[in-house]
mmCIF file of C-alpha atoms in Angstrom:
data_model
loop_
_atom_site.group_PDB
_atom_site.id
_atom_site.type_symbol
_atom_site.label_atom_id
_atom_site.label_comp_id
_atom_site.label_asym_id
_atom_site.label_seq_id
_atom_site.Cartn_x
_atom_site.Cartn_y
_atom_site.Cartn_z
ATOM 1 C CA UNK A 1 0.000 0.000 0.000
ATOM 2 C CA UNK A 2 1.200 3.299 -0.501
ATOM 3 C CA UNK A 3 0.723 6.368 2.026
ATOM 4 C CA UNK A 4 -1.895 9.424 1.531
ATOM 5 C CA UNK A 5 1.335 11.250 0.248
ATOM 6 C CA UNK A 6 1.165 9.054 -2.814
ATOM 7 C CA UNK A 7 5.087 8.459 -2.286
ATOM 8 C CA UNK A 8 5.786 5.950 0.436
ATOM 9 C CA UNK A 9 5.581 2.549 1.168
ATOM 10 C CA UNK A 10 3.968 0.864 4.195
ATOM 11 C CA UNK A 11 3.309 -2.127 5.124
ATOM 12 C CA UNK A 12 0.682 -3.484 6.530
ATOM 13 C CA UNK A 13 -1.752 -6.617 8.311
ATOM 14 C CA UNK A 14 1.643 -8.780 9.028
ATOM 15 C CA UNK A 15 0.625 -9.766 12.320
ATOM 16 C CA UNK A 16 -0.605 -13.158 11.483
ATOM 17 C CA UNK A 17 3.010 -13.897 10.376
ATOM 18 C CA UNK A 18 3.919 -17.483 11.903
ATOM 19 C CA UNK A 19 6.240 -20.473 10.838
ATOM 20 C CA UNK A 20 4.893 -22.477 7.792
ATOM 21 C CA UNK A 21 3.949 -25.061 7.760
ATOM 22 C CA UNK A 22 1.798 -25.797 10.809
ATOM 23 C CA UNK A 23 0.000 -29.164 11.214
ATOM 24 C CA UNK A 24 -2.712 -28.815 13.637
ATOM 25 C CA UNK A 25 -2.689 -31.979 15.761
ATOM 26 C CA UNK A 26 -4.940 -31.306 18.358
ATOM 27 C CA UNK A 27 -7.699 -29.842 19.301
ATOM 28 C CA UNK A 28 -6.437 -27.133 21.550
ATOM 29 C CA UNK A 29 -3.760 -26.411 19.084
ATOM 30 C CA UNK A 30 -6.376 -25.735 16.696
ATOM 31 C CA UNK A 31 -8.092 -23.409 19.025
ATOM 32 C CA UNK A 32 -5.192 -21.478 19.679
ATOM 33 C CA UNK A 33 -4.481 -21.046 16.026
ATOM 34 C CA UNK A 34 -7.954 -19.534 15.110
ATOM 35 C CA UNK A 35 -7.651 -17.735 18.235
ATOM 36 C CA UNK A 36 -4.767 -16.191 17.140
ATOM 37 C CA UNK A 37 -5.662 -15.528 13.216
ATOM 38 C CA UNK A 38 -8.892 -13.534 15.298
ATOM 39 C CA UNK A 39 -6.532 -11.669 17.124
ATOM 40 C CA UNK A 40 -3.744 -10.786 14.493
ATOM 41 C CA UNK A 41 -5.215 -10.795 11.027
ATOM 42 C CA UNK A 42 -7.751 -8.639 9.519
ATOM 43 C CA UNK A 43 -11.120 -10.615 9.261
ATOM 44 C CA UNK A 44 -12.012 -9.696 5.184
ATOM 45 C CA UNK A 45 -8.589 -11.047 4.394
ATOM 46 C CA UNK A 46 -8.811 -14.109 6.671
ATOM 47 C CA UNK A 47 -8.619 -17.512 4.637
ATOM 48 C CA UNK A 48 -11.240 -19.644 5.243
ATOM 49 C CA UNK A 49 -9.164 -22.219 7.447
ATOM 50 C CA UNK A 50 -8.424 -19.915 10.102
ATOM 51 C CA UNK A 51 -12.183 -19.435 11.118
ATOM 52 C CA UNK A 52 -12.665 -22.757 11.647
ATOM 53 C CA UNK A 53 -9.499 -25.226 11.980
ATOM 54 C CA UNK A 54 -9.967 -28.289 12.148
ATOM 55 C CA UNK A 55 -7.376 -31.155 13.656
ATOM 56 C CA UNK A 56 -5.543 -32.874 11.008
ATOM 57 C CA UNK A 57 -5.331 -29.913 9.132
ATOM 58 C CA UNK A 58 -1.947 -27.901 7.972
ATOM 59 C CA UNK A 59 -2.408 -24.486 7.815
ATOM 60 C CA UNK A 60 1.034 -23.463 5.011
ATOM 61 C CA UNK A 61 1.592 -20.761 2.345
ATOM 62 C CA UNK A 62 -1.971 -20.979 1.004
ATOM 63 C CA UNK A 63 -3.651 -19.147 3.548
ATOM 64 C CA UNK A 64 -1.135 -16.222 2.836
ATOM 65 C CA UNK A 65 -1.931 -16.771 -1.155
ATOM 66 C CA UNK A 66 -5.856 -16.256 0.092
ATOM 67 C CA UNK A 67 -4.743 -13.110 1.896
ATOM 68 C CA UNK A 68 -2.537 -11.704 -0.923
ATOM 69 C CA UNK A 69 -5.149 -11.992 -3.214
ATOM 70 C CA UNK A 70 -7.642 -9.924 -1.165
ATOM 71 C CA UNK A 71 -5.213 -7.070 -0.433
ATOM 72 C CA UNK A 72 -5.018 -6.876 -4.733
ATOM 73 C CA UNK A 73 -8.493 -7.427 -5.222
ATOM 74 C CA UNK A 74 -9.059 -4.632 -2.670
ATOM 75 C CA UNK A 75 -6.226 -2.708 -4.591
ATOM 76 C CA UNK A 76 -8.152 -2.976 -7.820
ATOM 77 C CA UNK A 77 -11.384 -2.362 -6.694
ATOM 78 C CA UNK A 78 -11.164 0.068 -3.629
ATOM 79 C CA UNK A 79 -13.481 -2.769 -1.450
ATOM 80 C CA UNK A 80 -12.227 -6.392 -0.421
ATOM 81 C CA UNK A 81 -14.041 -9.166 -2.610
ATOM 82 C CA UNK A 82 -16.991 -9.620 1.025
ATOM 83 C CA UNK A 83 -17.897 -5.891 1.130
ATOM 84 C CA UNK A 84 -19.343 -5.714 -1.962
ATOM 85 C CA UNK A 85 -23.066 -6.143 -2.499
ATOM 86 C CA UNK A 86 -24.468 -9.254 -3.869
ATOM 87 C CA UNK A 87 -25.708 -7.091 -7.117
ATOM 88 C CA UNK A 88 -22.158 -5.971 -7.265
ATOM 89 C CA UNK A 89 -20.672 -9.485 -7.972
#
């Protein structure tokens, strides 16, 4: 993203950064790591396995994929792909 001034750089909605990849072997594990995504990633960019994680599951590089291509989409369009209205789509 770029700053109001049209010039710099910043970065932003890292906070869900964790080690890759992550195989969810419990129960409680996978608590912890929706509890987490809740807490440190922006819910419209969110991949779907973070709401609901399941054990036996491996969260890796694809839920960062799914959040990559929200920020562009949101880029793009000025909205992320779930704010827009259904006649919209």
């Amino acid at each position: 993203m770029v700053s109001d001034s049209g010039t710099s750089p910043i970065l932003m909605d890292l906070g869900s950064l964790a080690p890759s990849p992550l195989h969810i072997t419990s129960r409680a594990l996978a608590l912890q790591t929706q509890d987490l995504a809740a807490e440190h990633s922006t819910l419209p960019y969110r991949a779907p396995e973070l709401f609901d994680t399941k054990t036996g599951a491996v969260i890796d590089t694809k839920t960062d994929i799914w959040s990559f291509g929200c920020t562009l989409f949101a880029c793009l369009v000025g909205k992320s792909p779930f704010e827009m209205r259904s006649e919209e789509t």
